[in-house]
PDB file of C-alpha atoms and ligand atoms in Angstrom:
ATOM      1  CA  UNK A 209      78.985  88.554  97.210  1.00  0.00           C
ATOM      2  CA  UNK A 210      82.247  87.482  98.857  1.00  0.00           C
ATOM      3  CA  UNK A 211      82.591  87.727 102.609  1.00  0.00           C
ATOM      4  CA  UNK A 212      83.295  91.349 103.641  1.00  0.00           C
ATOM      5  CA  UNK A 213      85.740  90.162 106.313  1.00  0.00           C
ATOM      6  CA  UNK A 214      88.102  88.517 103.819  1.00  0.00           C
ATOM      7  CA  UNK A 215      91.874  88.921 104.042  1.00  0.00           C
ATOM      8  CA  UNK A 216      92.854  91.710 101.648  1.00  0.00           C
ATOM      9  CA  UNK A 217      96.363  91.588 100.239  1.00  0.00           C
ATOM     10  CA  UNK A 218      97.883  94.568  98.475  1.00  0.00           C
ATOM     11  CA  UNK A 219      97.286  93.071  94.993  1.00  0.00           C
ATOM     12  CA  UNK A 220      93.593  92.689  95.760  1.00  0.00           C
ATOM     13  CA  UNK A 221      93.395  96.214  97.170  1.00  0.00           C
ATOM     14  CA  UNK A 222      95.172  97.735  94.154  1.00  0.00           C
ATOM     15  CA  UNK A 223      92.652  95.999  91.876  1.00  0.00           C
ATOM     16  CA  UNK A 224      89.749  97.086  94.090  1.00  0.00           C
ATOM     17  CA  UNK A 225      90.869 100.728  94.266  1.00  0.00           C
ATOM     18  CA  UNK A 226      91.660 100.684  90.545  1.00  0.00           C
ATOM     19  CA  UNK A 227      88.009  99.919  89.769  1.00  0.00           C
ATOM     20  CA  UNK A 228      87.245 103.532  90.684  1.00  0.00           C
ATOM     21  CA  UNK A 229      88.136 105.835  87.761  1.00  0.00           C
ATOM     22  CA  UNK A 230      89.923 109.107  88.475  1.00  0.00           C
ATOM     23  CA  UNK A 231      91.638 111.926  86.667  1.00  0.00           C
ATOM     24  CA  UNK A 232      95.332 112.637  87.153  1.00  0.00           C
ATOM     25  CA  UNK A 233      97.007 115.847  88.304  1.00  0.00           C
ATOM     26  CA  UNK A 234     100.575 117.093  88.335  1.00  0.00           C
ATOM     27  CA  UNK A 235     101.523 118.598  91.709  1.00  0.00           C
ATOM     28  CA  UNK A 236     104.580 120.780  91.169  1.00  0.00           C
ATOM     29  CA  UNK A 237     106.628 123.681  92.463  1.00  0.00           C
ATOM     30  CA  UNK A 238     110.002 125.321  92.226  1.00  0.00           C
ATOM     31  CA  UNK A 239     112.039 124.616  95.365  1.00  0.00           C
ATOM     32  CA  UNK A 240     115.519 126.105  95.822  1.00  0.00           C
ATOM     33  CA  UNK A 241     115.546 126.862  92.086  1.00  0.00           C
ATOM     34  CA  UNK A 242     114.742 123.259  91.121  1.00  0.00           C
ATOM     35  CA  UNK A 243     111.544 121.887  89.587  1.00  0.00           C
ATOM     36  CA  UNK A 244     109.936 119.314  91.864  1.00  0.00           C
ATOM     37  CA  UNK A 245     106.715 117.415  91.234  1.00  0.00           C
ATOM     38  CA  UNK A 246     104.816 114.182  90.813  1.00  0.00           C
ATOM     39  CA  UNK A 247     101.726 112.723  89.174  1.00  0.00           C
ATOM     40  CA  UNK A 248      98.799 111.957  91.485  1.00  0.00           C
ATOM     41  CA  UNK A 249      95.502 110.186  90.812  1.00  0.00           C
ATOM     42  CA  UNK A 250      94.348 110.609  94.428  1.00  0.00           C
ATOM     43  CA  UNK A 251      93.370 114.236  93.881  1.00  0.00           C
ATOM     44  CA  UNK A 252      89.829 115.233  94.808  1.00  0.00           C
ATOM     45  CA  UNK A 253      87.823 118.354  95.562  1.00  0.00           C
ATOM     46  CA  UNK A 254      86.884 118.746  99.240  1.00  0.00           C
ATOM     47  CA  UNK A 255      85.180 122.053 100.121  1.00  0.00           C
ATOM     48  CA  UNK A 256      83.737 125.126  98.395  1.00  0.00           C
ATOM     49  CA  UNK A 257      83.764 127.408 101.464  1.00  0.00           C
ATOM     50  CA  UNK A 258      86.618 127.636 102.141  1.00  0.00           C
ATOM     51  CA  UNK A 259      87.927 126.273  98.829  1.00  0.00           C
ATOM     52  CA  UNK A 260      89.874 123.092  99.640  1.00  0.00           C
ATOM     53  CA  UNK A 261      91.172 120.144  97.637  1.00  0.00           C
ATOM     54  CA  UNK A 262      93.251 117.130  98.645  1.00  0.00           C
ATOM     55  CA  UNK A 263      95.534 114.412  97.407  1.00  0.00           C
ATOM     56  CA  UNK A 264      97.310 111.524  99.121  1.00  0.00           C
ATOM     57  CA  UNK A 265     101.015 110.935  98.941  1.00  0.00           C
ATOM     58  CA  UNK A 266     102.885 107.750  99.837  1.00  0.00           C
ATOM     59  CA  UNK A 267     104.803 108.008 103.117  1.00  0.00           C
ATOM     60  CA  UNK A 268     107.859 106.665 101.318  1.00  0.00           C
ATOM     61  CA  UNK A 269     107.806 109.483  98.738  1.00  0.00           C
ATOM     62  CA  UNK A 270     111.176 111.183  98.393  1.00  0.00           C
ATOM     63  CA  UNK A 271     109.576 114.004  96.399  1.00  0.00           C
ATOM     64  CA  UNK A 272     106.988 115.101  98.959  1.00  0.00           C
ATOM     65  CA  UNK A 273     109.476 116.226 101.655  1.00  0.00           C
ATOM     66  CA  UNK A 274     110.918 118.569  99.002  1.00  0.00           C
ATOM     67  CA  UNK A 275     107.627 119.665  97.488  1.00  0.00           C
ATOM     68  CA  UNK A 276     105.974 120.463 100.821  1.00  0.00           C
ATOM     69  CA  UNK A 277     108.651 123.124 101.445  1.00  0.00           C
ATOM     70  CA  UNK A 278     107.359 125.217  98.538  1.00  0.00           C
ATOM     71  CA  UNK A 279     105.487 128.399  99.415  1.00  0.00           C
ATOM     72  CA  UNK A 280     102.760 127.549  96.866  1.00  0.00           C
ATOM     73  CA  UNK A 281     102.031 124.349  94.933  1.00  0.00           C
ATOM     74  CA  UNK A 282     100.678 124.174  91.391  1.00  0.00           C
ATOM     75  CA  UNK A 283      98.110 121.487  90.620  1.00  0.00           C
ATOM     76  CA  UNK A 284      97.449 120.864  86.918  1.00  0.00           C
ATOM     77  CA  UNK A 285      94.666 118.606  85.653  1.00  0.00           C
ATOM     78  CA  UNK A 286      96.216 116.505  82.884  1.00  0.00           C
ATOM     79  CA  UNK A 287      94.598 116.327  79.440  1.00  0.00           C
ATOM     80  CA  UNK A 288      93.544 113.156  77.595  1.00  0.00           C
ATOM     81  CA  UNK A 289      96.742 112.989  75.514  1.00  0.00           C
ATOM     82  CA  UNK A 290      98.976 113.248  78.612  1.00  0.00           C
ATOM     83  CA  UNK A 291      99.476 109.517  79.265  1.00  0.00           C
ATOM     84  CA  UNK A 292     103.197 109.626  78.417  1.00  0.00           C
ATOM     85  CA  UNK A 293     103.629 112.903  80.297  1.00  0.00           C
ATOM     86  CA  UNK A 294     101.984 111.325  83.337  1.00  0.00           C
ATOM     87  CA  UNK A 295     104.451 108.400  83.260  1.00  0.00           C
ATOM     88  CA  UNK A 296     107.298 110.914  82.935  1.00  0.00           C
ATOM     89  CA  UNK A 297     106.009 112.820  85.975  1.00  0.00           C
ATOM     90  CA  UNK A 298     106.031 109.537  87.910  1.00  0.00           C
ATOM     91  CA  UNK A 299     109.475 108.469  86.645  1.00  0.00           C
ATOM     92  CA  UNK A 300     113.063 109.481  87.466  1.00  0.00           C
ATOM     93  CA  UNK A 301     112.898 112.763  89.399  1.00  0.00           C
ATOM     94  CA  UNK A 302     115.544 114.622  87.383  1.00  0.00           C
ATOM     95  CA  UNK A 303     113.687 113.952  84.084  1.00  0.00           C
ATOM     96  CA  UNK A 304     110.138 114.753  85.150  1.00  0.00           C
ATOM     97  CA  UNK A 305     110.029 118.196  83.497  1.00  0.00           C
ATOM     98  CA  UNK A 306     112.223 117.508  80.455  1.00  0.00           C
ATOM     99  CA  UNK A 307     110.490 118.953  77.386  1.00  0.00           C
ATOM    100  CA  UNK A 308     107.430 119.937  79.425  1.00  0.00           C
ATOM    101  CA  UNK A 309     105.914 123.416  78.919  1.00  0.00           C
ATOM    102  CA  UNK A 310     105.198 125.076  82.245  1.00  0.00           C
ATOM    103  CA  UNK A 311     104.689 128.426  83.948  1.00  0.00           C
ATOM    104  CA  UNK A 312     105.978 129.418  87.383  1.00  0.00           C
ATOM    105  CA  UNK A 313     104.029 131.857  89.554  1.00  0.00           C
ATOM    106  CA  UNK A 314     105.790 134.474  91.705  1.00  0.00           C
ATOM    107  CA  UNK A 315     105.255 132.217  94.739  1.00  0.00           C
ATOM    108  CA  UNK A 316     106.826 129.198  93.046  1.00  0.00           C
ATOM    109  CA  UNK A 317     103.781 127.158  91.980  1.00  0.00           C
ATOM    110  CA  UNK A 318     104.493 125.281  88.747  1.00  0.00           C
ATOM    111  CA  UNK A 319     101.584 124.806  86.330  1.00  0.00           C
ATOM    112  CA  UNK A 320     101.806 122.736  83.157  1.00  0.00           C
ATOM    113  CA  UNK A 321     100.779 124.915  80.210  1.00  0.00           C
ATOM    114  CA  UNK A 322      98.965 122.128  78.354  1.00  0.00           C
ATOM    115  CA  UNK A 323      96.707 121.105  81.265  1.00  0.00           C
ATOM    116  CA  UNK A 324      92.953 121.578  81.207  1.00  0.00           C
ATOM    117  CA  UNK A 325      92.811 123.346  84.597  1.00  0.00           C
ATOM    118  CA  UNK A 326      95.363 124.829  86.971  1.00  0.00           C
ATOM    119  CA  UNK A 327      95.042 125.455  90.694  1.00  0.00           C
ATOM    120  CA  UNK A 328      97.319 127.593  92.833  1.00  0.00           C
ATOM    121  CA  UNK A 329      97.442 126.050  96.339  1.00  0.00           C
ATOM    122  CA  UNK A 330      99.100 126.093  99.742  1.00  0.00           C
ATOM    123  CA  UNK A 331      99.315 123.197 102.198  1.00  0.00           C
ATOM    124  CA  UNK A 332      96.720 123.646 104.945  1.00  0.00           C
ATOM    125  CA  UNK A 333      97.081 120.328 106.776  1.00  0.00           C
ATOM    126  CA  UNK A 334      98.703 116.933 106.506  1.00  0.00           C
ATOM    127  CA  UNK A 335      96.889 113.945 107.985  1.00  0.00           C
ATOM    128  CA  UNK A 336      98.659 110.628 108.492  1.00  0.00           C
ATOM    129  CA  UNK A 337      96.571 107.864 106.933  1.00  0.00           C
ATOM    130  CA  UNK A 338      98.151 104.407 106.973  1.00  0.00           C
ATOM    131  CA  UNK A 339     100.950 104.222 104.425  1.00  0.00           C
ATOM    132  CA  UNK A 340      99.934 107.590 102.930  1.00  0.00           C
ATOM    133  CA  UNK A 341      99.574 111.198 104.051  1.00  0.00           C
ATOM    134  CA  UNK A 342      96.383 113.034 103.092  1.00  0.00           C
ATOM    135  CA  UNK A 343      97.425 116.536 102.050  1.00  0.00           C
ATOM    136  CA  UNK A 344      94.699 119.138 102.431  1.00  0.00           C
ATOM    137  CA  UNK A 345      95.339 122.089 100.130  1.00  0.00           C
ATOM    138  CA  UNK A 346      93.852 125.571 100.242  1.00  0.00           C
ATOM    139  CA  UNK A 347      93.002 127.009  96.814  1.00  0.00           C
ATOM    140  CA  UNK A 348      94.131 130.564  96.072  1.00  0.00           C
ATOM    141  CA  UNK A 349      93.411 130.840  92.361  1.00  0.00           C
ATOM    142  CA  UNK A 350      92.057 128.683  89.553  1.00  0.00           C
ATOM    143  CA  UNK A 351      92.313 128.753  85.781  1.00  0.00           C
ATOM    144  CA  UNK A 352      89.950 126.498  83.849  1.00  0.00           C
ATOM    145  CA  UNK A 353      90.385 126.099  80.093  1.00  0.00           C
ATOM    146  CA  UNK A 354      87.400 125.425  77.888  1.00  0.00           C
ATOM    147  CA  UNK A 355      89.613 123.331  75.566  1.00  0.00           C
ATOM    148  CA  UNK A 356      90.284 119.642  75.937  1.00  0.00           C
ATOM    149  CA  UNK A 357      89.170 116.587  77.861  1.00  0.00           C
ATOM    150  CA  UNK A 358      90.790 115.047  80.953  1.00  0.00           C
ATOM    151  CA  UNK A 359      93.119 112.067  81.160  1.00  0.00           C
ATOM    152  CA  UNK A 360      91.318 109.176  82.894  1.00  0.00           C
ATOM    153  CA  UNK A 361      93.114 106.585  85.049  1.00  0.00           C
ATOM    154  CA  UNK A 362      91.260 103.298  85.506  1.00  0.00           C
ATOM    155  CA  UNK A 363      92.454  99.743  86.288  1.00  0.00           C
ATOM    156  CA  UNK A 364      96.099 100.895  85.979  1.00  0.00           C
ATOM    157  CA  UNK A 365      95.484 102.149  82.430  1.00  0.00           C
ATOM    158  CA  UNK A 366      94.965 105.520  80.824  1.00  0.00           C
ATOM    159  CA  UNK A 367      91.751 106.236  79.002  1.00  0.00           C
ATOM    160  CA  UNK A 368      89.601 109.101  77.855  1.00  0.00           C
ATOM    161  CA  UNK A 369      85.956 110.083  78.056  1.00  0.00           C
ATOM    162  CA  UNK A 370      83.900 108.654  75.176  1.00  0.00           C
TER     163      UNK A 370
HETATM  164  C1  FMN B 297      98.753 107.445  87.174  1.00  0.00           C
HETATM  165  C2  FMN B 297      99.612 107.640  88.395  1.00  0.00           C
HETATM  166  C3  FMN B 297      99.033 108.100  89.561  1.00  0.00           C
HETATM  167  C4  FMN B 297      99.790 108.288  90.724  1.00  0.00           C
HETATM  168  N1  FMN B 297      99.187 108.762  91.847  1.00  0.00           N
HETATM  169  C5  FMN B 297      99.902 108.918  92.982  1.00  0.00           C
HETATM  170  C6  FMN B 297      99.280 109.413  94.159  1.00  0.00           C
HETATM  171  O1  FMN B 297      98.105 109.734  94.189  1.00  0.00           O
HETATM  172  N2  FMN B 297     100.055 109.543  95.279  1.00  0.00           N
HETATM  173  C7  FMN B 297     101.386 109.204  95.276  1.00  0.00           C
HETATM  174  O2  FMN B 297     102.036 109.326  96.332  1.00  0.00           O
HETATM  175  N3  FMN B 297     102.006 108.770  94.141  1.00  0.00           N
HETATM  176  C8  FMN B 297     101.302 108.625  93.018  1.00  0.00           C
HETATM  177  N4  FMN B 297     101.923 108.188  91.883  1.00  0.00           N
HETATM  178  C9  FMN B 297     103.369 107.987  91.903  1.00  0.00           C
HETATM  179  C10 FMN B 297     104.114 109.333  91.772  1.00  0.00           C
HETATM  180  O3  FMN B 297     103.736 109.987  90.585  1.00  0.00           O
HETATM  181  C11 FMN B 297     105.637 109.138  91.712  1.00  0.00           C
HETATM  182  O4  FMN B 297     105.955 108.089  90.850  1.00  0.00           O
HETATM  183  C12 FMN B 297     106.231 108.804  93.043  1.00  0.00           C
HETATM  184  O5  FMN B 297     105.941 109.838  93.943  1.00  0.00           O
HETATM  185  C13 FMN B 297     107.736 108.637  92.850  1.00  0.00           C
HETATM  186  O6  FMN B 297     108.412 108.526  94.041  1.00  0.00           O
HETATM  187  P1  FMN B 297     109.145 109.766  94.743  1.00  0.00           P
HETATM  188  O7  FMN B 297     108.070 110.507  95.492  1.00  0.00           O
HETATM  189  O8  FMN B 297     110.099 109.092  95.650  1.00  0.00           O
HETATM  190  O9  FMN B 297     109.779 110.617  93.697  1.00  0.00           O
HETATM  191  C14 FMN B 297     101.173 107.993  90.712  1.00  0.00           C
HETATM  192  C15 FMN B 297     101.758 107.537  89.525  1.00  0.00           C
HETATM  193  C16 FMN B 297     100.996 107.354  88.384  1.00  0.00           C
HETATM  194  C17 FMN B 297     101.655 106.859  87.109  1.00  0.00           C
END
């Protein structure tokens, strides 16, 4: 076991954090008539009563200052064949929704049609946490599809459940 007081550079931390497998969500909304969103692997459930979920966004994100202005945010759990879509949602902002099937709620939340679950959320709190902001989201509605398996993100690669 290496010393627990070792110096940790960002490469080492990325590798260490990447050992923990996660799913990936698309966080998206329509803001001023434009589609805004990003892919996030930091999503997690937080509370049942009240229903809360969270994700962390980099402080340097140029998308979050736009997205946080939306009345409601859509969170879509990506499906196992969504590796390329995930990269697209993390790529150039103006191309993130090109060719992507989505639905927009009356309050502006954008849900990807092909996802395996969709959550309609509002921002409840933002907590500064180092170089990220932890965004606590209140859940207003959920749709869970019985079809499909989730996309898995592990050690910087996409995988699927066996
Ligand atoms: C698999 C994957 C997971 C990601 N997870 C996060 C995340 O949890 N938080 C985050 O801020 N960015 C995450 N990103 C990066 C964003 O999707 C996006 O690339 C970034 O926000 C782009 O910068 P912008 O906010 O300036 O548009 C992830 C990217 C990928 C490919």
